[in-house]
mmCIF file of C-alpha atoms in Angstrom:
data_model
loop_
_atom_site.group_PDB
_atom_site.id
_atom_site.type_symbol
_atom_site.label_atom_id
_atom_site.label_comp_id
_atom_site.label_asym_id
_atom_site.label_seq_id
_atom_site.Cartn_x
_atom_site.Cartn_y
_atom_site.Cartn_z
ATOM 1 C CA UNK A 1 -46.545 -196.419 -90.397
ATOM 2 C CA UNK A 2 -48.018 -199.891 -90.218
ATOM 3 C CA UNK A 3 -46.132 -202.983 -91.152
ATOM 4 C CA UNK A 4 -47.548 -206.005 -92.905
ATOM 5 C CA UNK A 5 -45.341 -208.511 -91.117
ATOM 6 C CA UNK A 6 -43.912 -208.908 -87.633
ATOM 7 C CA UNK A 7 -41.349 -211.601 -86.911
ATOM 8 C CA UNK A 8 -40.964 -213.363 -83.568
ATOM 9 C CA UNK A 9 -38.120 -211.126 -82.399
ATOM 10 C CA UNK A 10 -40.086 -207.958 -83.086
ATOM 11 C CA UNK A 11 -43.172 -209.339 -81.334
ATOM 12 C CA UNK A 12 -41.036 -210.264 -78.326
ATOM 13 C CA UNK A 13 -39.615 -206.732 -78.261
ATOM 14 C CA UNK A 14 -43.109 -205.272 -78.334
ATOM 15 C CA UNK A 15 -44.191 -207.580 -75.523
ATOM 16 C CA UNK A 16 -41.262 -206.455 -73.367
ATOM 17 C CA UNK A 17 -42.033 -202.815 -74.119
ATOM 18 C CA UNK A 18 -45.467 -203.144 -72.510
ATOM 19 C CA UNK A 19 -44.317 -204.415 -69.128
ATOM 20 C CA UNK A 20 -43.742 -201.746 -66.453
ATOM 21 C CA UNK A 21 -41.282 -204.194 -64.874
ATOM 22 C CA UNK A 22 -39.725 -205.515 -68.036
ATOM 23 C CA UNK A 23 -37.589 -208.646 -67.970
ATOM 24 C CA UNK A 24 -34.526 -209.340 -70.068
ATOM 25 C CA UNK A 25 -32.075 -212.223 -70.125
ATOM 26 C CA UNK A 26 -28.558 -211.946 -68.715
ATOM 27 C CA UNK A 27 -27.229 -211.926 -72.282
ATOM 28 C CA UNK A 28 -29.435 -208.979 -73.241
ATOM 29 C CA UNK A 29 -28.465 -207.128 -70.081
ATOM 30 C CA UNK A 30 -24.765 -207.731 -70.776
ATOM 31 C CA UNK A 31 -25.208 -206.377 -74.293
ATOM 32 C CA UNK A 32 -26.909 -203.267 -72.913
ATOM 33 C CA UNK A 33 -24.067 -202.769 -70.455
ATOM 34 C CA UNK A 34 -21.537 -202.999 -73.283
ATOM 35 C CA UNK A 35 -23.412 -200.339 -75.240
ATOM 36 C CA UNK A 36 -23.631 -198.180 -72.139
ATOM 37 C CA UNK A 37 -19.908 -198.438 -71.443
ATOM 38 C CA UNK A 38 -19.236 -197.454 -75.056
ATOM 39 C CA UNK A 39 -21.344 -194.321 -74.601
ATOM 40 C CA UNK A 40 -19.611 -193.509 -71.328
ATOM 41 C CA UNK A 41 -16.214 -193.853 -72.987
ATOM 42 C CA UNK A 42 -17.322 -191.705 -75.914
ATOM 43 C CA UNK A 43 -18.621 -189.026 -73.564
ATOM 44 C CA UNK A 44 -15.386 -188.971 -71.570
ATOM 45 C CA UNK A 45 -13.301 -188.849 -74.772
ATOM 46 C CA UNK A 46 -15.418 -185.971 -76.040
ATOM 47 C CA UNK A 47 -14.881 -184.118 -72.785
ATOM 48 C CA UNK A 48 -11.135 -184.671 -72.989
ATOM 49 C CA UNK A 49 -11.041 -183.373 -76.562
ATOM 50 C CA UNK A 50 -12.962 -180.311 -75.436
ATOM 51 C CA UNK A 51 -10.602 -179.598 -72.555
ATOM 52 C CA UNK A 52 -9.322 -176.389 -74.069
ATOM 53 C CA UNK A 53 -12.820 -174.943 -74.179
ATOM 54 C CA UNK A 54 -14.341 -176.041 -70.885
ATOM 55 C CA UNK A 55 -13.324 -175.704 -67.260
ATOM 56 C CA UNK A 56 -12.147 -178.827 -65.454
ATOM 57 C CA UNK A 57 -15.024 -178.670 -62.980
ATOM 58 C CA UNK A 58 -17.610 -178.710 -65.746
ATOM 59 C CA UNK A 59 -15.862 -181.586 -67.514
ATOM 60 C CA UNK A 60 -15.818 -183.703 -64.363
ATOM 61 C CA UNK A 61 -19.460 -182.972 -63.632
ATOM 62 C CA UNK A 62 -20.524 -184.126 -67.087
ATOM 63 C CA UNK A 63 -18.593 -187.375 -66.855
ATOM 64 C CA UNK A 64 -20.105 -188.061 -63.440
ATOM 65 C CA UNK A 65 -23.595 -187.480 -64.857
ATOM 66 C CA UNK A 66 -23.038 -190.111 -67.541
ATOM 67 C CA UNK A 67 -21.789 -192.527 -64.877
ATOM 68 C CA UNK A 68 -24.685 -192.033 -62.492
ATOM 69 C CA UNK A 69 -27.503 -192.065 -65.022
ATOM 70 C CA UNK A 70 -26.229 -194.232 -67.856
ATOM 71 C CA UNK A 71 -24.830 -197.342 -66.253
ATOM 72 C CA UNK A 72 -27.988 -199.351 -65.601
ATOM 73 C CA UNK A 73 -29.857 -197.636 -68.468
ATOM 74 C CA UNK A 74 -33.361 -198.997 -68.492
ATOM 75 C CA UNK A 75 -32.454 -202.233 -66.798
ATOM 76 C CA UNK A 76 -35.828 -202.026 -65.123
ATOM 77 C CA UNK A 77 -35.962 -205.272 -66.956
ATOM 78 C CA UNK A 78 -34.407 -207.033 -63.964
ATOM 79 C CA UNK A 79 -37.659 -206.942 -62.042
ATOM 80 C CA UNK A 80 -39.685 -209.826 -63.441
ATOM 81 C CA UNK A 81 -43.073 -208.926 -61.989
ATOM 82 C CA UNK A 82 -46.393 -208.403 -63.799
ATOM 83 C CA UNK A 83 -45.721 -210.326 -66.996
ATOM 84 C CA UNK A 84 -47.533 -208.866 -69.997
ATOM 85 C CA UNK A 85 -48.771 -210.806 -73.006
ATOM 86 C CA UNK A 86 -48.017 -214.239 -71.641
ATOM 87 C CA UNK A 87 -49.755 -217.570 -71.945
ATOM 88 C CA UNK A 88 -51.815 -217.150 -68.775
ATOM 89 C CA UNK A 89 -49.412 -216.941 -65.827
ATOM 90 C CA UNK A 90 -51.943 -218.108 -63.235
ATOM 91 C CA UNK A 91 -54.230 -220.732 -64.790
ATOM 92 C CA UNK A 92 -55.536 -222.136 -68.063
ATOM 93 C CA UNK A 93 -56.767 -219.186 -70.150
ATOM 94 C CA UNK A 94 -60.382 -218.965 -71.209
ATOM 95 C CA UNK A 95 -60.994 -219.081 -74.960
ATOM 96 C CA UNK A 96 -61.405 -215.575 -76.307
ATOM 97 C CA UNK A 97 -62.216 -213.933 -79.588
ATOM 98 C CA UNK A 98 -59.918 -211.393 -81.174
ATOM 99 C CA UNK A 99 -61.232 -208.365 -79.306
ATOM 100 C CA UNK A 100 -59.552 -205.315 -77.918
ATOM 101 C CA UNK A 101 -60.305 -202.254 -75.850
ATOM 102 C CA UNK A 102 -60.818 -199.151 -78.043
ATOM 103 C CA UNK A 103 -58.475 -196.201 -77.459
ATOM 104 C CA UNK A 104 -59.659 -193.054 -75.733
ATOM 105 C CA UNK A 105 -61.396 -190.464 -77.887
ATOM 106 C CA UNK A 106 -59.759 -187.043 -78.081
ATOM 107 C CA UNK A 107 -61.160 -183.620 -78.848
ATOM 108 C CA UNK A 108 -59.034 -181.155 -80.767
ATOM 109 C CA UNK A 109 -57.398 -178.469 -78.647
ATOM 110 C CA UNK A 110 -56.840 -174.827 -79.523
ATOM 111 C CA UNK A 111 -53.574 -174.943 -77.570
ATOM 112 C CA UNK A 112 -50.232 -176.169 -78.831
ATOM 113 C CA UNK A 113 -48.337 -178.918 -77.053
ATOM 114 C CA UNK A 114 -45.889 -176.305 -75.761
ATOM 115 C CA UNK A 115 -48.737 -174.289 -74.275
ATOM 116 C CA UNK A 116 -50.328 -177.376 -72.685
ATOM 117 C CA UNK A 117 -47.034 -178.264 -71.027
ATOM 118 C CA UNK A 118 -46.588 -174.685 -69.853
ATOM 119 C CA UNK A 119 -50.056 -174.685 -68.274
ATOM 120 C CA UNK A 120 -49.418 -178.102 -66.683
ATOM 121 C CA UNK A 121 -46.256 -176.788 -65.024
ATOM 122 C CA UNK A 122 -48.234 -173.793 -63.734
ATOM 123 C CA UNK A 123 -50.907 -176.130 -62.326
ATOM 124 C CA UNK A 124 -48.218 -178.215 -60.634
ATOM 125 C CA UNK A 125 -46.889 -175.099 -58.937
ATOM 126 C CA UNK A 126 -50.383 -174.504 -57.544
ATOM 127 C CA UNK A 127 -51.395 -178.118 -56.770
ATOM 128 C CA UNK A 128 -50.739 -180.027 -53.538
ATOM 129 C CA UNK A 129 -48.017 -182.654 -53.643
ATOM 130 C CA UNK A 130 -45.460 -184.424 -51.451
ATOM 131 C CA UNK A 131 -42.731 -182.302 -49.885
ATOM 132 C CA UNK A 132 -40.165 -184.842 -51.046
ATOM 133 C CA UNK A 133 -40.170 -187.872 -53.341
ATOM 134 C CA UNK A 134 -41.658 -190.996 -51.748
ATOM 135 C CA UNK A 135 -40.259 -194.470 -52.392
ATOM 136 C CA UNK A 136 -43.658 -195.912 -53.133
ATOM 137 C CA UNK A 137 -46.105 -196.139 -56.016
ATOM 138 C CA UNK A 138 -49.460 -197.712 -56.770
ATOM 139 C CA UNK A 139 -50.159 -198.576 -60.388
ATOM 140 C CA UNK A 140 -53.655 -199.627 -61.416
ATOM 141 C CA UNK A 141 -53.306 -201.433 -64.702
ATOM 142 C CA UNK A 142 -55.108 -203.422 -67.372
ATOM 143 C CA UNK A 143 -53.108 -205.836 -69.497
ATOM 144 C CA UNK A 144 -53.994 -207.836 -72.576
ATOM 145 C CA UNK A 145 -52.768 -211.389 -72.167
ATOM 146 C CA UNK A 146 -52.427 -212.986 -75.579
ATOM 147 C CA UNK A 147 -52.296 -216.689 -76.399
ATOM 148 C CA UNK A 148 -50.703 -216.878 -79.827
ATOM 149 C CA UNK A 149 -51.822 -220.329 -80.942
ATOM 150 C CA UNK A 150 -53.628 -223.512 -79.961
ATOM 151 C CA UNK A 151 -57.247 -224.006 -78.905
ATOM 152 C CA UNK A 152 -57.075 -221.063 -76.501
ATOM 153 C CA UNK A 153 -55.718 -218.598 -79.051
ATOM 154 C CA UNK A 154 -57.080 -215.168 -78.257
ATOM 155 C CA UNK A 155 -56.891 -212.170 -75.987
ATOM 156 C CA UNK A 156 -58.119 -211.855 -72.410
ATOM 157 C CA UNK A 157 -57.964 -209.083 -69.817
ATOM 158 C CA UNK A 158 -55.958 -209.090 -66.643
ATOM 159 C CA UNK A 159 -56.744 -206.052 -64.464
ATOM 160 C CA UNK A 160 -54.078 -205.695 -61.789
ATOM 161 C CA UNK A 161 -52.922 -203.365 -59.029
ATOM 162 C CA UNK A 162 -49.177 -203.160 -58.435
ATOM 163 C CA UNK A 163 -47.972 -201.617 -55.180
ATOM 164 C CA UNK A 164 -44.245 -200.929 -54.947
ATOM 165 C CA UNK A 165 -42.418 -199.865 -51.777
ATOM 166 C CA UNK A 166 -38.679 -199.776 -51.144
ATOM 167 C CA UNK A 167 -36.010 -198.472 -48.777
ATOM 168 C CA UNK A 168 -32.907 -196.352 -49.152
ATOM 169 C CA UNK A 169 -30.860 -199.546 -49.399
ATOM 170 C CA UNK A 170 -33.066 -200.456 -52.421
ATOM 171 C CA UNK A 171 -34.716 -203.469 -50.746
ATOM 172 C CA UNK A 172 -38.042 -203.595 -52.560
ATOM 173 C CA UNK A 173 -41.441 -205.190 -52.143
ATOM 174 C CA UNK A 174 -43.731 -205.512 -55.155
ATOM 175 C CA UNK A 175 -47.248 -206.714 -54.425
ATOM 176 C CA UNK A 176 -49.675 -207.468 -57.259
ATOM 177 C CA UNK A 177 -53.388 -207.972 -56.599
ATOM 178 C CA UNK A 178 -56.313 -208.605 -58.906
ATOM 179 C CA UNK A 179 -57.968 -205.357 -59.904
ATOM 180 C CA UNK A 180 -61.024 -204.110 -61.760
ATOM 181 C CA UNK A 181 -61.277 -202.725 -65.282
ATOM 182 C CA UNK A 182 -61.730 -199.016 -65.901
ATOM 183 C CA UNK A 183 -63.678 -198.489 -69.129
ATOM 184 C CA UNK A 184 -64.801 -194.916 -69.701
ATOM 185 C CA UNK A 185 -68.554 -194.591 -70.102
ATOM 186 C CA UNK A 186 -68.964 -198.289 -70.793
ATOM 187 C CA UNK A 187 -68.635 -197.558 -74.504
ATOM 188 C CA UNK A 188 -68.354 -200.567 -76.752
ATOM 189 C CA UNK A 189 -68.104 -204.214 -75.808
ATOM 190 C CA UNK A 190 -65.889 -205.005 -72.866
ATOM 191 C CA UNK A 191 -63.048 -207.255 -74.084
ATOM 192 C CA UNK A 192 -63.268 -210.732 -72.553
ATOM 193 C CA UNK A 193 -61.833 -211.411 -69.130
ATOM 194 C CA UNK A 194 -60.637 -214.858 -68.128
ATOM 195 C CA UNK A 195 -63.422 -217.057 -66.824
ATOM 196 C CA UNK A 196 -61.146 -217.997 -63.944
ATOM 197 C CA UNK A 197 -60.284 -214.356 -63.142
ATOM 198 C CA UNK A 198 -59.296 -213.992 -59.494
ATOM 199 C CA UNK A 199 -61.669 -211.931 -57.307
ATOM 200 C CA UNK A 200 -60.678 -208.290 -56.993
ATOM 201 C CA UNK A 201 -58.159 -207.847 -54.193
ATOM 202 C CA UNK A 202 -56.761 -211.393 -54.446
ATOM 203 C CA UNK A 203 -52.979 -211.462 -54.101
ATOM 204 C CA UNK A 204 -51.391 -212.626 -57.344
ATOM 205 C CA UNK A 205 -47.766 -211.980 -56.406
ATOM 206 C CA UNK A 206 -45.923 -210.697 -53.375
ATOM 207 C CA UNK A 207 -42.201 -210.438 -54.061
ATOM 208 C CA UNK A 208 -39.351 -209.243 -51.867
ATOM 209 C CA UNK A 209 -36.404 -208.105 -53.970
ATOM 210 C CA UNK A 210 -33.048 -207.556 -52.236
ATOM 211 C CA UNK A 211 -31.326 -204.258 -52.940
ATOM 212 C CA UNK A 212 -28.313 -205.835 -54.632
ATOM 213 C CA UNK A 213 -30.591 -207.027 -57.430
ATOM 214 C CA UNK A 214 -31.549 -203.412 -58.080
ATOM 215 C CA UNK A 215 -27.972 -202.390 -58.827
ATOM 216 C CA UNK A 216 -25.396 -202.915 -61.549
ATOM 217 C CA UNK A 217 -21.718 -202.560 -60.702
ATOM 218 C CA UNK A 218 -22.620 -200.812 -57.465
ATOM 219 C CA UNK A 219 -24.910 -198.264 -59.134
ATOM 220 C CA UNK A 220 -28.714 -198.218 -58.605
ATOM 221 C CA UNK A 221 -30.954 -198.678 -61.606
ATOM 222 C CA UNK A 222 -31.620 -195.251 -63.141
ATOM 223 C CA UNK A 223 -35.331 -195.096 -62.333
ATOM 224 C CA UNK A 224 -34.470 -195.548 -58.639
ATOM 225 C CA UNK A 225 -32.611 -192.222 -58.584
ATOM 226 C CA UNK A 226 -35.236 -189.496 -58.198
ATOM 227 C CA UNK A 227 -32.836 -186.661 -58.969
ATOM 228 C CA UNK A 228 -33.892 -183.063 -59.404
ATOM 229 C CA UNK A 229 -33.707 -180.385 -62.030
ATOM 230 C CA UNK A 230 -34.354 -180.424 -65.755
ATOM 231 C CA UNK A 231 -30.695 -181.234 -66.525
ATOM 232 C CA UNK A 232 -30.877 -184.421 -64.453
ATOM 233 C CA UNK A 233 -34.039 -185.634 -66.168
ATOM 234 C CA UNK A 234 -32.775 -184.519 -69.565
ATOM 235 C CA UNK A 235 -29.840 -186.917 -69.157
ATOM 236 C CA UNK A 236 -32.057 -189.684 -67.766
ATOM 237 C CA UNK A 237 -34.571 -189.534 -70.605
ATOM 238 C CA UNK A 238 -31.866 -189.126 -73.271
ATOM 239 C CA UNK A 239 -30.155 -192.275 -72.080
ATOM 240 C CA UNK A 240 -33.464 -194.145 -72.034
ATOM 241 C CA UNK A 241 -34.028 -193.202 -75.667
ATOM 242 C CA UNK A 242 -30.468 -194.170 -76.557
ATOM 243 C CA UNK A 243 -30.806 -197.548 -74.871
ATOM 244 C CA UNK A 244 -34.002 -198.177 -76.830
ATOM 245 C CA UNK A 245 -31.914 -197.544 -79.957
ATOM 246 C CA UNK A 246 -33.510 -194.191 -80.627
ATOM 247 C CA UNK A 247 -37.093 -195.407 -80.404
ATOM 248 C CA UNK A 248 -39.194 -192.289 -79.712
ATOM 249 C CA UNK A 249 -41.434 -194.222 -77.313
ATOM 250 C CA UNK A 250 -38.409 -194.640 -75.030
ATOM 251 C CA UNK A 251 -38.863 -191.114 -73.649
ATOM 252 C CA UNK A 252 -42.408 -191.868 -72.505
ATOM 253 C CA UNK A 253 -41.512 -195.282 -71.096
ATOM 254 C CA UNK A 254 -38.689 -193.715 -69.078
ATOM 255 C CA UNK A 255 -41.260 -191.519 -67.346
ATOM 256 C CA UNK A 256 -43.511 -194.536 -66.755
ATOM 257 C CA UNK A 257 -40.598 -196.383 -65.112
ATOM 258 C CA UNK A 258 -40.207 -193.538 -62.615
ATOM 259 C CA UNK A 259 -43.903 -193.353 -61.797
ATOM 260 C CA UNK A 260 -44.083 -197.111 -61.227
ATOM 261 C CA UNK A 261 -41.528 -196.748 -58.419
ATOM 262 C CA UNK A 262 -41.817 -193.216 -57.042
ATOM 263 C CA UNK A 263 -44.394 -190.713 -55.900
ATOM 264 C CA UNK A 264 -42.571 -187.677 -57.264
ATOM 265 C CA UNK A 265 -42.833 -184.086 -56.123
ATOM 266 C CA UNK A 266 -44.652 -181.551 -58.267
ATOM 267 C CA UNK A 267 -41.344 -179.902 -59.114
ATOM 268 C CA UNK A 268 -39.919 -183.202 -60.370
ATOM 269 C CA UNK A 269 -42.972 -183.842 -62.529
ATOM 270 C CA UNK A 270 -42.672 -180.301 -63.919
ATOM 271 C CA UNK A 271 -39.035 -180.993 -64.825
ATOM 272 C CA UNK A 272 -40.090 -184.174 -66.641
ATOM 273 C CA UNK A 273 -42.695 -182.243 -68.626
ATOM 274 C CA UNK A 274 -40.042 -179.680 -69.564
ATOM 275 C CA UNK A 275 -37.816 -182.453 -70.911
ATOM 276 C CA UNK A 276 -40.612 -184.193 -72.825
ATOM 277 C CA UNK A 277 -41.418 -180.894 -74.501
ATOM 278 C CA UNK A 278 -37.956 -180.988 -76.089
ATOM 279 C CA UNK A 279 -38.665 -184.173 -78.080
ATOM 280 C CA UNK A 280 -39.973 -183.352 -81.581
ATOM 281 C CA UNK A 281 -41.323 -186.869 -82.138
ATOM 282 C CA UNK A 282 -43.985 -186.407 -79.441
ATOM 283 C CA UNK A 283 -47.433 -185.454 -80.711
ATOM 284 C CA UNK A 284 -50.356 -183.761 -78.957
ATOM 285 C CA UNK A 285 -53.447 -185.959 -79.266
ATOM 286 C CA UNK A 286 -55.893 -183.441 -77.784
ATOM 287 C CA UNK A 287 -58.190 -183.458 -74.750
ATOM 288 C CA UNK A 288 -59.906 -186.540 -73.331
ATOM 289 C CA UNK A 289 -60.766 -188.271 -70.074
ATOM 290 C CA UNK A 290 -58.615 -191.095 -68.777
ATOM 291 C CA UNK A 291 -60.002 -194.447 -67.620
ATOM 292 C CA UNK A 292 -60.701 -192.944 -64.189
ATOM 293 C CA UNK A 293 -62.674 -190.045 -65.680
ATOM 294 C CA UNK A 294 -60.024 -187.341 -65.191
ATOM 295 C CA UNK A 295 -59.678 -184.692 -67.893
ATOM 296 C CA UNK A 296 -56.289 -185.029 -69.552
ATOM 297 C CA UNK A 297 -54.282 -184.095 -72.590
ATOM 298 C CA UNK A 298 -52.398 -186.832 -74.385
ATOM 299 C CA UNK A 299 -48.762 -187.041 -75.501
ATOM 300 C CA UNK A 300 -48.080 -189.696 -78.101
ATOM 301 C CA UNK A 301 -45.161 -191.387 -79.863
ATOM 302 C CA UNK A 302 -45.164 -194.242 -82.376
ATOM 303 C CA UNK A 303 -42.469 -196.901 -82.076
ATOM 304 C CA UNK A 304 -39.679 -196.958 -84.642
ATOM 305 C CA UNK A 305 -41.037 -200.133 -86.256
ATOM 306 C CA UNK A 306 -44.595 -198.768 -86.336
ATOM 307 C CA UNK A 307 -45.839 -201.663 -84.228
ATOM 308 C CA UNK A 308 -47.295 -199.732 -81.326
ATOM 309 C CA UNK A 309 -48.096 -196.276 -80.002
ATOM 310 C CA UNK A 310 -47.218 -195.099 -76.501
ATOM 311 C CA UNK A 311 -49.435 -192.443 -74.889
ATOM 312 C CA UNK A 312 -48.809 -190.435 -71.727
ATOM 313 C CA UNK A 313 -51.763 -188.591 -70.147
ATOM 314 C CA UNK A 314 -51.411 -185.375 -68.143
ATOM 315 C CA UNK A 315 -54.163 -183.916 -65.948
ATOM 316 C CA UNK A 316 -55.445 -180.557 -67.137
ATOM 317 C CA UNK A 317 -56.585 -179.794 -63.579
ATOM 318 C CA UNK A 318 -53.407 -180.513 -61.603
ATOM 319 C CA UNK A 319 -50.631 -180.927 -64.177
ATOM 320 C CA UNK A 320 -49.773 -184.374 -62.796
ATOM 321 C CA UNK A 321 -48.866 -187.229 -65.128
ATOM 322 C CA UNK A 322 -51.746 -189.576 -64.349
ATOM 323 C CA UNK A 323 -51.853 -192.419 -66.883
ATOM 324 C CA UNK A 324 -50.298 -194.168 -69.862
ATOM 325 C CA UNK A 325 -51.610 -196.411 -72.631
ATOM 326 C CA UNK A 326 -50.049 -198.692 -75.240
ATOM 327 C CA UNK A 327 -51.919 -199.196 -78.513
ATOM 328 C CA UNK A 328 -51.323 -201.998 -81.007
ATOM 329 C CA UNK A 329 -50.823 -200.605 -84.525
ATOM 330 C CA UNK A 330 -49.646 -203.604 -86.478
ATOM 331 C CA UNK A 331 -51.961 -205.814 -88.530
ATOM 332 C CA UNK A 332 -50.259 -209.182 -88.222
ATOM 333 C CA UNK A 333 -52.956 -211.825 -88.851
ATOM 334 C CA UNK A 334 -51.188 -214.146 -86.412
ATOM 335 C CA UNK A 335 -51.707 -211.766 -83.489
ATOM 336 C CA UNK A 336 -55.207 -212.212 -82.021
ATOM 337 C CA UNK A 337 -55.739 -208.506 -81.392
ATOM 338 C CA UNK A 338 -57.332 -205.964 -83.740
ATOM 339 C CA UNK A 339 -55.217 -203.132 -85.088
ATOM 340 C CA UNK A 340 -55.800 -200.013 -83.012
ATOM 341 C CA UNK A 341 -56.617 -201.870 -79.777
ATOM 342 C CA UNK A 342 -55.317 -200.819 -76.389
ATOM 343 C CA UNK A 343 -52.847 -203.464 -75.246
ATOM 344 C CA UNK A 344 -52.373 -202.025 -71.772
ATOM 345 C CA UNK A 345 -53.060 -198.986 -69.659
ATOM 346 C CA UNK A 346 -51.732 -197.755 -66.325
ATOM 347 C CA UNK A 347 -53.271 -195.280 -63.877
ATOM 348 C CA UNK A 348 -51.480 -193.383 -61.135
ATOM 349 C CA UNK A 349 -52.978 -191.297 -58.348
ATOM 350 C CA UNK A 350 -56.168 -193.383 -58.101
ATOM 351 C CA UNK A 351 -57.160 -195.483 -55.089
ATOM 352 C CA UNK A 352 -57.706 -199.119 -56.165
ATOM 353 C CA UNK A 353 -61.288 -199.137 -54.881
ATOM 354 C CA UNK A 354 -62.256 -195.861 -56.601
ATOM 355 C CA UNK A 355 -64.556 -196.012 -59.639
#
């Protein structure tokens, strides 16, 4: 559903939704914590009311799960790195027309979404992968930076590579370098890049984040807990959706948050696919090739306000989750981006110098 109007608050929410390291104010974070505590209390009360039907051990385990997964609840927002849709964070933006990158093209599939996920899990069982989760991730990304008004109103590209590494104590380093655009087949006009775009490989940011900033009330942010098993990820994704106020794109963004910080095992990725298959709002887009030329099938969800579509791409060859895209669906005349344009994409499992 497309909307005819988008107010400033809704645009700001959409902007935050695009950033893999989303930033919120202390007030917003406090409000999220209050909502989280309310859910924790409700869950504990429900367990207590159900005491006559469940064993004590099971009741305690459920309450602990809410505590461990729910507390920080998508406060990935604390990490203010890689700002999306800003008024040029590095220099004066080049004037740009209202252009956008077209979405990937999909071919219809004879398989259902359930069958695609089943085959992906089978491929994961056969594909090589790390023996254990690694506290590192490389995200190759393309972001649309939008200037909303003034002489430089328009949209320009910022291709970036974000490398994240961190320790058990949660001390984290996030390094952002200038990247190169991945446009499949060169189809269509390349949206404009900034005239002052930094040479590929130039360091744009190099941040050291102390572990205490990655915790709330002594608990690590949820995407920093790799966990294992479908039940663990079911709780993690459910809380992400709840904290996004039921927005169906929250399930896909929760997976993106993990992949921007971890190199997960094949078993963990299979568990995530199992959980995603349980969400009725997710749609199979069909078969395509991602920006790096890998054959994929696409999972899609449209935001609750109809303003954007979130897409997760899964390799048909290996079963790995390899990319994500965010597509602008609104038609606000004040936003210098055509309806249906890709606002951002992220690639995982690709070396930065691979084309």
